[in-house]
Amino acid sequence: MMKSGQLLSSWQIKINNTQNRKELEKIRIKILGRKGLVNQLLAKITQQPPSKKKEFGRQINKIKKGLFTAIKKQESKLQQESKSQGQKFDPTIPTLKPPLGKKHPLSQTIEEIADIFEKIGFIRVKYPEITTDWYCFGGVNVPPDHPSRDDQETFFLENGLVLSTHTTSGILQEIERVKKPPIRMLHIAKCYRRQIDIAHTPMFHQFEGWLVDKNVSVAHLKWTLDYFAREFFGIKRVTRLRPHHFRYTEPSFEVDITCGACLGNGCRFCKEGWVELGGAGMAHPTVLKNAGLDPKIYSALAFGWGVERVFAIRTGIADIRPLFKNNLDFLNQF
Ligand code: DAH
């Protein structure tokens, strides 16, 4: 009876492979039925030599028990499966929810910036990314030989068209649209320059504010910048203005914000407590004149900053390029 182990396991495999209770029942009859395997084996006892009869009987019993347990086990397994299959097809069970997407961090940031400025009356507008040399450069007082026009920086198209390099290209179009001050423009758009490194991408976003009215002063500009700094970066942050030079503003400033890590005391993340945000100033008289406004009557405050830059400063990301790669592990952090 050397083969009793093999016999047992080959039938166990057959039992375990049954797909439904009908198949299992057929096998049960083959094993335990009147003419089944167990009875056939029992019939062979008489043919055994007397010395082996006892052992033969024990082996048969072992097979019988083993197969009996295997059948019971398989029976309850099939029962479980048919129960859960029943659930799968229950039409009243709600479907699985698909994973929810969300807005790209830059889209979220743009909406937030628009909300902050809309609260103080700036109206969000968007002018074409393909624009004229006049709106982008000449009209805002950028002379023909200025470095920003260099084809190392600007994507030139045909017929005097360019890919807008900054959102300042919106101001003449906005004055032409509204015609008469007061004007409170918030121009948020894509900009394009031939640059790529950790802080620059060939396509990026800027937001540009212009307030054109009578008696607009640097004090209004400073208040507006501090208001944005507090709303966007947090209550403890303030800005400072450093003299600078832009063609469309006089005076011009570079705007710094107190460092988020040391709040102005100085640390290894910042320049002596300050982080550079972007440019600002008071409208150059020529720009107002180019839009048909009298610079003796009207003045304007202006600022233009990078969306990616303020986002990077707030979140502390060192490299902005992953914002434009579709790696959800990175994007889902924000
Ligand atoms: N256009 C400038 C740039 O792209 C930013 C800028 C500076 C905009 C000063 C302004 C301003 O409105 O007043 O770097």
mmCIF file of C-alpha atoms and ligand atoms in Angstrom:
data_model
loop_
_atom_site.group_PDB
_atom_site.id
_atom_site.type_symbol
_atom_site.label_atom_id
_atom_site.label_comp_id
_atom_site.label_asym_id
_atom_site.label_seq_id
_atom_site.Cartn_x
_atom_site.Cartn_y
_atom_site.Cartn_z
ATOM 1 C CA MET A 1 0.000 0.000 0.000
ATOM 2 C CA MET A 2 2.985 2.269 -0.727
ATOM 3 C CA LYS A 3 0.842 4.248 -3.104
ATOM 4 C CA SER A 4 -1.781 5.309 -0.577
ATOM 5 C CA GLY A 5 -0.183 8.754 -0.131
ATOM 6 C CA GLN A 6 -0.156 9.372 -3.893
ATOM 7 C CA LEU A 7 -3.681 8.131 -4.227
ATOM 8 C CA LEU A 8 -4.819 10.458 -1.493
ATOM 9 C CA SER A 9 -3.122 13.515 -2.917
ATOM 10 C CA SER A 10 -4.217 12.909 -6.526
ATOM 11 C CA TRP A 11 -7.846 12.780 -5.404
ATOM 12 C CA GLN A 12 -7.354 15.793 -3.168
ATOM 13 C CA ILE A 13 -6.185 17.760 -6.211
ATOM 14 C CA LYS A 14 -9.271 16.659 -8.143
ATOM 15 C CA ILE A 15 -11.463 17.767 -5.253
ATOM 16 C CA ASN A 16 -9.767 21.124 -4.946
ATOM 17 C CA ASN A 17 -10.106 21.771 -8.672
ATOM 18 C CA THR A 18 -13.873 21.449 -8.731
ATOM 19 C CA GLN A 19 -15.604 24.612 -9.831
ATOM 20 C CA ASN A 20 -19.070 24.011 -8.423
ATOM 21 C CA ARG A 21 -21.039 21.772 -6.108
ATOM 22 C CA LYS A 22 -22.295 19.559 -8.894
ATOM 23 C CA GLU A 23 -18.766 18.586 -9.897
ATOM 24 C CA LEU A 24 -17.867 18.056 -6.272
ATOM 25 C CA GLU A 25 -20.854 15.769 -5.736
ATOM 26 C CA LYS A 26 -19.823 13.614 -8.717
ATOM 27 C CA ILE A 27 -16.396 13.151 -7.210
ATOM 28 C CA ARG A 28 -17.857 12.436 -3.787
ATOM 29 C CA ILE A 29 -19.872 9.573 -5.288
ATOM 30 C CA LYS A 30 -16.792 8.249 -7.074
ATOM 31 C CA ILE A 31 -14.968 8.133 -3.773
ATOM 32 C CA LEU A 32 -17.525 7.378 -1.122
ATOM 33 C CA GLY A 33 -20.408 5.957 -3.170
ATOM 34 C CA ARG A 34 -21.522 2.357 -3.017
ATOM 35 C CA LYS A 35 -19.263 1.333 -5.907
ATOM 36 C CA GLY A 36 -16.793 4.044 -5.120
ATOM 37 C CA LEU A 37 -13.083 3.998 -4.488
ATOM 38 C CA VAL A 38 -13.256 3.336 -0.754
ATOM 39 C CA ASN A 39 -15.557 0.350 -1.102
ATOM 40 C CA GLN A 40 -13.449 -1.023 -3.945
ATOM 41 C CA LEU A 41 -10.394 -0.852 -1.712
ATOM 42 C CA LEU A 42 -12.223 -2.467 1.194
ATOM 43 C CA ALA A 43 -13.171 -5.346 -1.088
ATOM 44 C CA LYS A 44 -9.478 -5.947 -1.661
ATOM 45 C CA ILE A 45 -8.798 -6.633 2.019
ATOM 46 C CA THR A 46 -9.679 -10.280 1.635
ATOM 47 C CA GLN A 47 -6.998 -10.673 -1.026
ATOM 48 C CA GLN A 48 -4.271 -9.501 1.340
ATOM 49 C CA PRO A 49 -2.033 -11.950 3.171
ATOM 50 C CA PRO A 50 -3.189 -12.197 6.816
ATOM 51 C CA SER A 51 -0.124 -10.375 8.102
ATOM 52 C CA LYS A 52 -0.921 -7.284 6.023
ATOM 53 C CA LYS A 53 -4.681 -7.094 6.438
ATOM 54 C CA LYS A 54 -4.576 -4.862 9.477
ATOM 55 C CA GLU A 55 -2.184 -2.356 7.907
ATOM 56 C CA PHE A 56 -4.195 -2.392 4.655
ATOM 57 C CA GLY A 57 -7.348 -1.530 6.594
ATOM 58 C CA ARG A 58 -5.611 1.308 8.380
ATOM 59 C CA GLN A 59 -4.422 2.822 5.088
ATOM 60 C CA ILE A 60 -7.943 2.673 3.659
ATOM 61 C CA ASN A 61 -9.279 4.442 6.689
ATOM 62 C CA LYS A 62 -6.653 7.134 6.342
ATOM 63 C CA ILE A 63 -7.597 7.676 2.698
ATOM 64 C CA LYS A 64 -11.262 7.774 3.553
ATOM 65 C CA LYS A 65 -10.810 10.311 6.320
ATOM 66 C CA GLY A 66 -8.464 12.468 4.264
ATOM 67 C CA LEU A 67 -10.807 12.608 1.295
ATOM 68 C CA PHE A 68 -13.823 13.204 3.486
ATOM 69 C CA THR A 69 -12.187 16.293 5.051
ATOM 70 C CA ALA A 70 -11.049 17.520 1.643
ATOM 71 C CA ILE A 71 -14.623 17.277 0.330
ATOM 72 C CA LYS A 72 -16.044 19.182 3.324
ATOM 73 C CA LYS A 73 -13.438 21.920 2.949
ATOM 74 C CA GLN A 74 -14.066 22.329 -0.766
ATOM 75 C CA GLU A 75 -17.799 22.380 -0.149
ATOM 76 C CA SER A 76 -17.574 25.346 2.211
ATOM 77 C CA LYS A 77 -15.118 27.139 -0.082
ATOM 78 C CA LEU A 78 -17.524 26.817 -3.032
ATOM 79 C CA GLN A 79 -20.322 28.025 -0.829
ATOM 80 C CA GLN A 80 -18.347 31.151 0.141
ATOM 81 C CA GLU A 81 -17.472 31.872 -3.486
ATOM 82 C CA SER A 82 -21.030 31.608 -4.670
ATOM 83 C CA LYS A 83 -22.067 33.978 -1.884
ATOM 84 C CA SER A 84 -19.536 36.625 -2.824
ATOM 85 C CA GLN A 85 -20.317 36.177 -6.520
ATOM 86 C CA GLY A 86 -23.891 36.876 -5.701
ATOM 87 C CA GLN A 87 -22.743 40.165 -4.181
ATOM 88 C CA LYS A 88 -20.719 41.106 -7.237
ATOM 89 C CA PHE A 89 -23.833 41.018 -9.320
ATOM 90 C CA ASP A 90 -26.049 42.811 -6.823
ATOM 91 C CA PRO A 91 -27.154 45.836 -8.868
ATOM 92 C CA THR A 92 -28.136 47.782 -5.761
ATOM 93 C CA ILE A 93 -24.571 48.032 -4.451
ATOM 94 C CA PRO A 94 -23.007 51.429 -5.238
ATOM 95 C CA THR A 95 -20.179 51.348 -7.765
ATOM 96 C CA LEU A 96 -16.555 51.932 -6.796
ATOM 97 C CA LYS A 97 -15.669 55.606 -6.873
ATOM 98 C CA PRO A 98 -13.085 56.480 -9.540
ATOM 99 C CA PRO A 99 -10.010 58.298 -8.148
ATOM 100 C CA LEU A 100 -10.734 62.044 -8.043
ATOM 101 C CA GLY A 101 -8.389 64.388 -9.883
ATOM 102 C CA LYS A 102 -7.657 67.918 -8.749
ATOM 103 C CA LYS A 103 -6.420 71.165 -10.145
ATOM 104 C CA HIS A 104 -2.769 71.580 -11.031
ATOM 105 C CA PRO A 105 -0.907 73.452 -8.257
ATOM 106 C CA LEU A 106 -0.266 76.385 -10.597
ATOM 107 C CA SER A 107 -3.963 76.618 -11.520
ATOM 108 C CA GLN A 108 -4.784 76.623 -7.803
ATOM 109 C CA THR A 109 -2.201 79.353 -7.232
ATOM 110 C CA ILE A 110 -3.502 81.472 -10.119
ATOM 111 C CA GLU A 111 -7.044 81.273 -8.729
ATOM 112 C CA GLU A 112 -5.800 82.203 -5.283
ATOM 113 C CA ILE A 113 -3.853 85.212 -6.587
ATOM 114 C CA ALA A 114 -6.899 86.350 -8.580
ATOM 115 C CA ASP A 115 -9.099 86.049 -5.456
ATOM 116 C CA ILE A 116 -6.658 88.086 -3.357
ATOM 117 C CA PHE A 117 -6.582 90.960 -5.834
ATOM 118 C CA GLU A 118 -10.273 90.787 -6.702
ATOM 119 C CA LYS A 119 -11.000 91.522 -3.032
ATOM 120 C CA ILE A 120 -9.417 94.959 -3.468
ATOM 121 C CA GLY A 121 -11.044 95.656 -6.817
ATOM 122 C CA PHE A 122 -8.561 94.383 -9.403
ATOM 123 C CA ILE A 123 -10.285 92.819 -12.385
ATOM 124 C CA ARG A 124 -8.711 89.747 -13.876
ATOM 125 C CA VAL A 125 -8.108 89.892 -17.620
ATOM 126 C CA LYS A 126 -6.173 87.812 -20.084
ATOM 127 C CA TYR A 127 -4.598 89.019 -23.298
ATOM 128 C CA PRO A 128 -3.225 86.843 -26.120
ATOM 129 C CA GLU A 129 0.007 84.945 -25.671
ATOM 130 C CA ILE A 130 0.840 85.793 -29.283
ATOM 131 C CA THR A 131 1.135 89.546 -29.290
ATOM 132 C CA THR A 132 2.696 92.404 -31.211
ATOM 133 C CA ASP A 133 6.155 93.844 -30.842
ATOM 134 C CA TRP A 134 4.395 97.113 -29.939
ATOM 135 C CA TYR A 135 2.361 95.775 -27.005
ATOM 136 C CA CYS A 136 5.221 93.675 -25.694
ATOM 137 C CA PHE A 137 8.120 96.124 -26.184
ATOM 138 C CA GLY A 138 7.825 99.383 -28.138
ATOM 139 C CA GLY A 139 4.564 100.573 -26.592
ATOM 140 C CA VAL A 140 5.816 100.005 -23.037
ATOM 141 C CA ASN A 141 8.960 102.009 -23.746
ATOM 142 C CA VAL A 142 11.384 99.153 -24.417
ATOM 143 C CA PRO A 143 13.784 100.511 -27.063
ATOM 144 C CA PRO A 144 14.759 98.506 -30.193
ATOM 145 C CA ASP A 145 18.218 97.675 -28.834
ATOM 146 C CA HIS A 146 17.107 96.511 -25.362
ATOM 147 C CA PRO A 147 18.583 93.139 -24.258
ATOM 148 C CA SER A 148 15.144 91.626 -23.518
ATOM 149 C CA ARG A 149 14.387 91.764 -27.247
ATOM 150 C CA ASP A 150 17.502 89.778 -28.044
ATOM 151 C CA ASP A 151 16.555 86.611 -29.839
ATOM 152 C CA GLN A 152 18.346 84.701 -27.105
ATOM 153 C CA GLU A 153 15.388 85.645 -24.891
ATOM 154 C CA THR A 154 12.358 86.224 -27.089
ATOM 155 C CA PHE A 155 10.573 83.816 -29.411
ATOM 156 C CA PHE A 156 9.980 85.947 -32.513
ATOM 157 C CA LEU A 157 7.222 85.013 -34.934
ATOM 158 C CA GLU A 158 6.543 86.446 -38.390
ATOM 159 C CA ASN A 159 5.087 89.881 -39.221
ATOM 160 C CA GLY A 160 6.117 91.721 -36.060
ATOM 161 C CA LEU A 161 4.493 89.163 -33.770
ATOM 162 C CA VAL A 162 6.157 87.646 -30.695
ATOM 163 C CA LEU A 163 5.299 85.157 -27.971
ATOM 164 C CA SER A 164 4.581 87.491 -25.082
ATOM 165 C CA THR A 165 7.656 87.581 -22.811
ATOM 166 C CA HIS A 166 5.868 89.314 -19.912
ATOM 167 C CA THR A 167 2.348 90.231 -18.816
ATOM 168 C CA THR A 168 3.268 93.914 -19.108
ATOM 169 C CA SER A 169 2.138 93.367 -22.731
ATOM 170 C CA GLY A 170 -1.437 93.574 -21.404
ATOM 171 C CA ILE A 171 -1.461 97.145 -20.096
ATOM 172 C CA LEU A 172 -1.840 99.082 -23.362
ATOM 173 C CA GLN A 173 -4.539 96.649 -24.482
ATOM 174 C CA GLU A 174 -6.350 97.096 -21.174
ATOM 175 C CA ILE A 175 -6.258 100.898 -21.351
ATOM 176 C CA GLU A 176 -7.531 100.665 -24.942
ATOM 177 C CA ARG A 177 -10.378 98.445 -23.729
ATOM 178 C CA VAL A 178 -11.440 100.427 -20.641
ATOM 179 C CA LYS A 179 -10.486 103.779 -22.206
ATOM 180 C CA LYS A 180 -10.882 105.951 -19.103
ATOM 181 C CA PRO A 181 -9.323 105.457 -15.658
ATOM 182 C CA PRO A 182 -9.778 104.304 -12.975
ATOM 183 C CA ILE A 183 -8.328 101.035 -14.237
ATOM 184 C CA ARG A 184 -7.444 98.143 -11.969
ATOM 185 C CA MET A 185 -6.014 95.392 -14.111
ATOM 186 C CA LEU A 186 -4.839 91.991 -13.001
ATOM 187 C CA HIS A 187 -3.379 90.301 -16.055
ATOM 188 C CA ILE A 188 -2.461 86.639 -15.504
ATOM 189 C CA ALA A 189 -1.096 84.785 -18.508
ATOM 190 C CA LYS A 190 1.499 82.443 -19.900
ATOM 191 C CA CYS A 191 4.814 84.017 -20.877
ATOM 192 C CA TYR A 192 7.609 82.650 -23.034
ATOM 193 C CA ARG A 193 11.364 83.094 -22.960
ATOM 194 C CA ARG A 194 14.303 81.086 -24.226
ATOM 195 C CA GLN A 195 15.558 80.012 -20.826
ATOM 196 C CA ILE A 196 15.744 76.813 -18.867
ATOM 197 C CA ASP A 197 17.305 76.110 -15.477
ATOM 198 C CA ILE A 198 16.015 75.273 -12.004
ATOM 199 C CA ALA A 199 14.239 78.629 -11.712
ATOM 200 C CA HIS A 200 13.215 79.174 -15.363
ATOM 201 C CA THR A 201 11.172 77.319 -17.965
ATOM 202 C CA PRO A 202 10.529 78.419 -21.571
ATOM 203 C CA MET A 203 6.835 78.738 -20.702
ATOM 204 C CA PHE A 204 5.857 80.199 -17.339
ATOM 205 C CA HIS A 205 3.163 82.405 -15.816
ATOM 206 C CA GLN A 206 3.117 85.980 -14.610
ATOM 207 C CA PHE A 207 0.575 88.102 -12.819
ATOM 208 C CA GLU A 208 0.627 91.792 -13.463
ATOM 209 C CA GLY A 209 -1.259 94.502 -11.639
ATOM 210 C CA TRP A 210 -1.771 98.045 -12.802
ATOM 211 C CA LEU A 211 -3.795 100.665 -10.978
ATOM 212 C CA VAL A 212 -4.232 103.743 -13.174
ATOM 213 C CA ASP A 213 -5.986 106.735 -11.628
ATOM 214 C CA LYS A 214 -5.458 110.290 -10.416
ATOM 215 C CA ASN A 215 -3.009 110.735 -7.510
ATOM 216 C CA VAL A 216 -1.733 107.165 -7.335
ATOM 217 C CA SER A 217 1.455 107.164 -5.258
ATOM 218 C CA VAL A 218 4.294 104.889 -4.160
ATOM 219 C CA ALA A 219 2.472 104.621 -0.808
ATOM 220 C CA HIS A 220 -0.448 102.899 -2.611
ATOM 221 C CA LEU A 221 2.027 100.599 -4.301
ATOM 222 C CA LYS A 222 3.723 99.676 -1.034
ATOM 223 C CA TRP A 223 0.377 99.026 0.677
ATOM 224 C CA THR A 224 -0.805 96.827 -2.209
ATOM 225 C CA LEU A 225 2.386 94.767 -2.141
ATOM 226 C CA ASP A 226 2.235 94.315 1.637
ATOM 227 C CA TYR A 227 -1.418 93.337 1.372
ATOM 228 C CA PHE A 228 -0.546 90.625 -1.143
ATOM 229 C CA ALA A 229 2.438 89.443 0.919
ATOM 230 C CA ARG A 230 0.265 89.014 4.017
ATOM 231 C CA GLU A 231 -2.600 87.313 2.172
ATOM 232 C CA PHE A 232 -0.475 84.954 0.119
ATOM 233 C CA PHE A 233 2.509 84.241 2.379
ATOM 234 C CA GLY A 234 1.092 84.835 5.842
ATOM 235 C CA ILE A 235 0.331 87.562 8.314
ATOM 236 C CA LYS A 236 3.908 88.085 9.530
ATOM 237 C CA ARG A 237 5.432 88.827 6.119
ATOM 238 C CA VAL A 238 6.271 92.315 4.843
ATOM 239 C CA THR A 239 7.925 93.662 1.718
ATOM 240 C CA ARG A 240 10.647 96.171 1.029
ATOM 241 C CA LEU A 241 11.416 98.124 -2.114
ATOM 242 C CA ARG A 242 14.900 98.357 -3.573
ATOM 243 C CA PRO A 243 15.695 100.829 -6.373
ATOM 244 C CA HIS A 244 15.919 99.160 -9.768
ATOM 245 C CA HIS A 245 15.429 99.962 -13.427
ATOM 246 C CA PHE A 246 12.628 98.926 -15.754
ATOM 247 C CA ARG A 247 11.750 100.760 -18.962
ATOM 248 C CA TYR A 248 8.019 101.027 -18.210
ATOM 249 C CA THR A 249 8.295 102.405 -14.690
ATOM 250 C CA GLU A 250 9.905 105.414 -13.047
ATOM 251 C CA PRO A 251 10.779 105.005 -10.241
ATOM 252 C CA SER A 252 11.292 101.232 -10.504
ATOM 253 C CA PHE A 253 11.762 98.796 -7.682
ATOM 254 C CA GLU A 254 12.761 95.282 -6.985
ATOM 255 C CA VAL A 255 10.409 93.919 -4.334
ATOM 256 C CA ASP A 256 11.736 91.687 -1.554
ATOM 257 C CA ILE A 257 9.732 89.818 1.060
ATOM 258 C CA THR A 258 10.885 88.835 4.536
ATOM 259 C CA CYS A 259 12.234 85.285 4.493
ATOM 260 C CA GLY A 260 9.728 82.645 5.600
ATOM 261 C CA ALA A 261 12.351 80.658 7.496
ATOM 262 C CA CYS A 262 13.865 83.455 9.632
ATOM 263 C CA LEU A 263 11.236 86.228 9.226
ATOM 264 C CA GLY A 264 13.888 88.803 8.412
ATOM 265 C CA ASN A 265 16.658 87.937 10.845
ATOM 266 C CA GLY A 266 18.894 86.314 8.285
ATOM 267 C CA CYS A 267 19.529 82.623 7.645
ATOM 268 C CA ARG A 268 21.091 80.383 5.036
ATOM 269 C CA PHE A 269 17.952 80.329 2.855
ATOM 270 C CA CYS A 270 17.894 84.068 2.194
ATOM 271 C CA LYS A 271 19.887 87.206 1.558
ATOM 272 C CA GLU A 272 20.158 88.738 5.029
ATOM 273 C CA GLY A 273 16.524 88.084 5.869
ATOM 274 C CA TRP A 274 15.005 88.930 2.476
ATOM 275 C CA VAL A 275 13.906 86.956 -0.577
ATOM 276 C CA GLU A 276 13.498 88.550 -4.000
ATOM 277 C CA LEU A 277 9.921 88.515 -5.314
ATOM 278 C CA GLY A 278 9.831 90.553 -8.522
ATOM 279 C CA GLY A 279 9.524 93.963 -10.137
ATOM 280 C CA ALA A 280 7.284 96.954 -9.505
ATOM 281 C CA GLY A 281 7.139 100.683 -9.983
ATOM 282 C CA MET A 282 5.191 103.777 -10.992
ATOM 283 C CA ALA A 283 4.168 103.989 -14.656
ATOM 284 C CA HIS A 284 6.649 105.741 -16.940
ATOM 285 C CA PRO A 285 4.961 108.829 -18.472
ATOM 286 C CA THR A 286 5.710 107.541 -21.993
ATOM 287 C CA VAL A 287 3.667 104.387 -21.382
ATOM 288 C CA LEU A 288 0.630 106.429 -20.310
ATOM 289 C CA LYS A 289 1.127 108.725 -23.309
ATOM 290 C CA ASN A 290 1.340 105.732 -25.652
ATOM 291 C CA ALA A 291 -2.073 104.669 -24.325
ATOM 292 C CA GLY A 292 -3.504 108.138 -24.972
ATOM 293 C CA LEU A 293 -3.559 109.227 -21.316
ATOM 294 C CA ASP A 294 -2.155 112.509 -20.019
ATOM 295 C CA PRO A 295 0.630 111.696 -17.504
ATOM 296 C CA LYS A 296 0.048 115.088 -15.871
ATOM 297 C CA ILE A 297 -3.440 113.984 -14.885
ATOM 298 C CA TYR A 298 -2.961 110.262 -14.349
ATOM 299 C CA SER A 299 -0.413 108.146 -12.588
ATOM 300 C CA ALA A 300 -0.226 104.388 -12.080
ATOM 301 C CA LEU A 301 1.301 101.772 -9.864
ATOM 302 C CA ALA A 302 2.482 98.536 -11.458
ATOM 303 C CA PHE A 303 3.927 95.189 -10.505
ATOM 304 C CA GLY A 304 4.652 91.997 -12.416
ATOM 305 C CA TRP A 305 5.691 88.754 -10.766
ATOM 306 C CA GLY A 306 6.111 85.093 -11.650
ATOM 307 C CA VAL A 307 3.432 82.642 -10.498
ATOM 308 C CA GLU A 308 5.992 79.819 -10.367
ATOM 309 C CA ARG A 309 8.321 82.061 -8.354
ATOM 310 C CA VAL A 310 5.815 82.966 -5.635
ATOM 311 C CA PHE A 311 4.701 79.335 -5.537
ATOM 312 C CA ALA A 312 8.312 78.151 -5.126
ATOM 313 C CA ILE A 313 8.990 80.702 -2.383
ATOM 314 C CA ARG A 314 5.886 79.689 -0.478
ATOM 315 C CA THR A 315 6.350 75.939 -0.775
ATOM 316 C CA GLY A 316 10.141 75.881 -0.620
ATOM 317 C CA ILE A 317 10.613 73.855 -3.814
ATOM 318 C CA ALA A 318 14.062 74.525 -5.221
ATOM 319 C CA ASP A 319 13.373 73.431 -8.805
ATOM 320 C CA ILE A 320 10.247 74.576 -10.694
ATOM 321 C CA ARG A 321 10.678 72.236 -13.653
ATOM 322 C CA PRO A 322 8.836 69.244 -12.095
ATOM 323 C CA LEU A 323 5.697 71.431 -12.156
ATOM 324 C CA PHE A 324 5.575 70.766 -15.889
ATOM 325 C CA LYS A 325 6.230 67.029 -15.774
ATOM 326 C CA ASN A 326 3.302 64.719 -15.244
ATOM 327 C CA ASN A 327 4.626 63.035 -12.135
ATOM 328 C CA LEU A 328 1.565 62.745 -9.908
ATOM 329 C CA ASP A 329 3.648 61.810 -6.868
ATOM 330 C CA PHE A 330 5.170 65.273 -7.039
ATOM 331 C CA LEU A 331 2.032 67.202 -8.057
ATOM 332 C CA ASN A 332 -0.265 65.544 -5.512
ATOM 333 C CA GLN A 333 1.767 67.023 -2.677
ATOM 334 C CA PHE A 334 0.168 70.398 -3.275
HETATM 335 N N1 DAH B 1 7.877 92.904 -16.884
HETATM 336 C C1 DAH B 1 8.853 92.635 -15.852
HETATM 337 C C2 DAH B 1 9.472 91.261 -16.078
HETATM 338 O O1 DAH B 1 8.974 90.500 -16.837
HETATM 339 C C3 DAH B 1 8.234 92.642 -14.482
HETATM 340 C C4 DAH B 1 7.707 93.979 -14.074
HETATM 341 C C5 DAH B 1 8.564 94.876 -13.465
HETATM 342 C C6 DAH B 1 6.404 94.340 -14.277
HETATM 343 C C7 DAH B 1 8.094 96.106 -13.041
HETATM 344 C C8 DAH B 1 5.919 95.561 -13.843
HETATM 345 C C9 DAH B 1 6.791 96.437 -13.224
HETATM 346 O O2 DAH B 1 4.651 95.934 -14.012
HETATM 347 O O3 DAH B 1 6.306 97.621 -12.790
HETATM 348 O O4 DAH B 1 10.468 90.954 -15.491
#
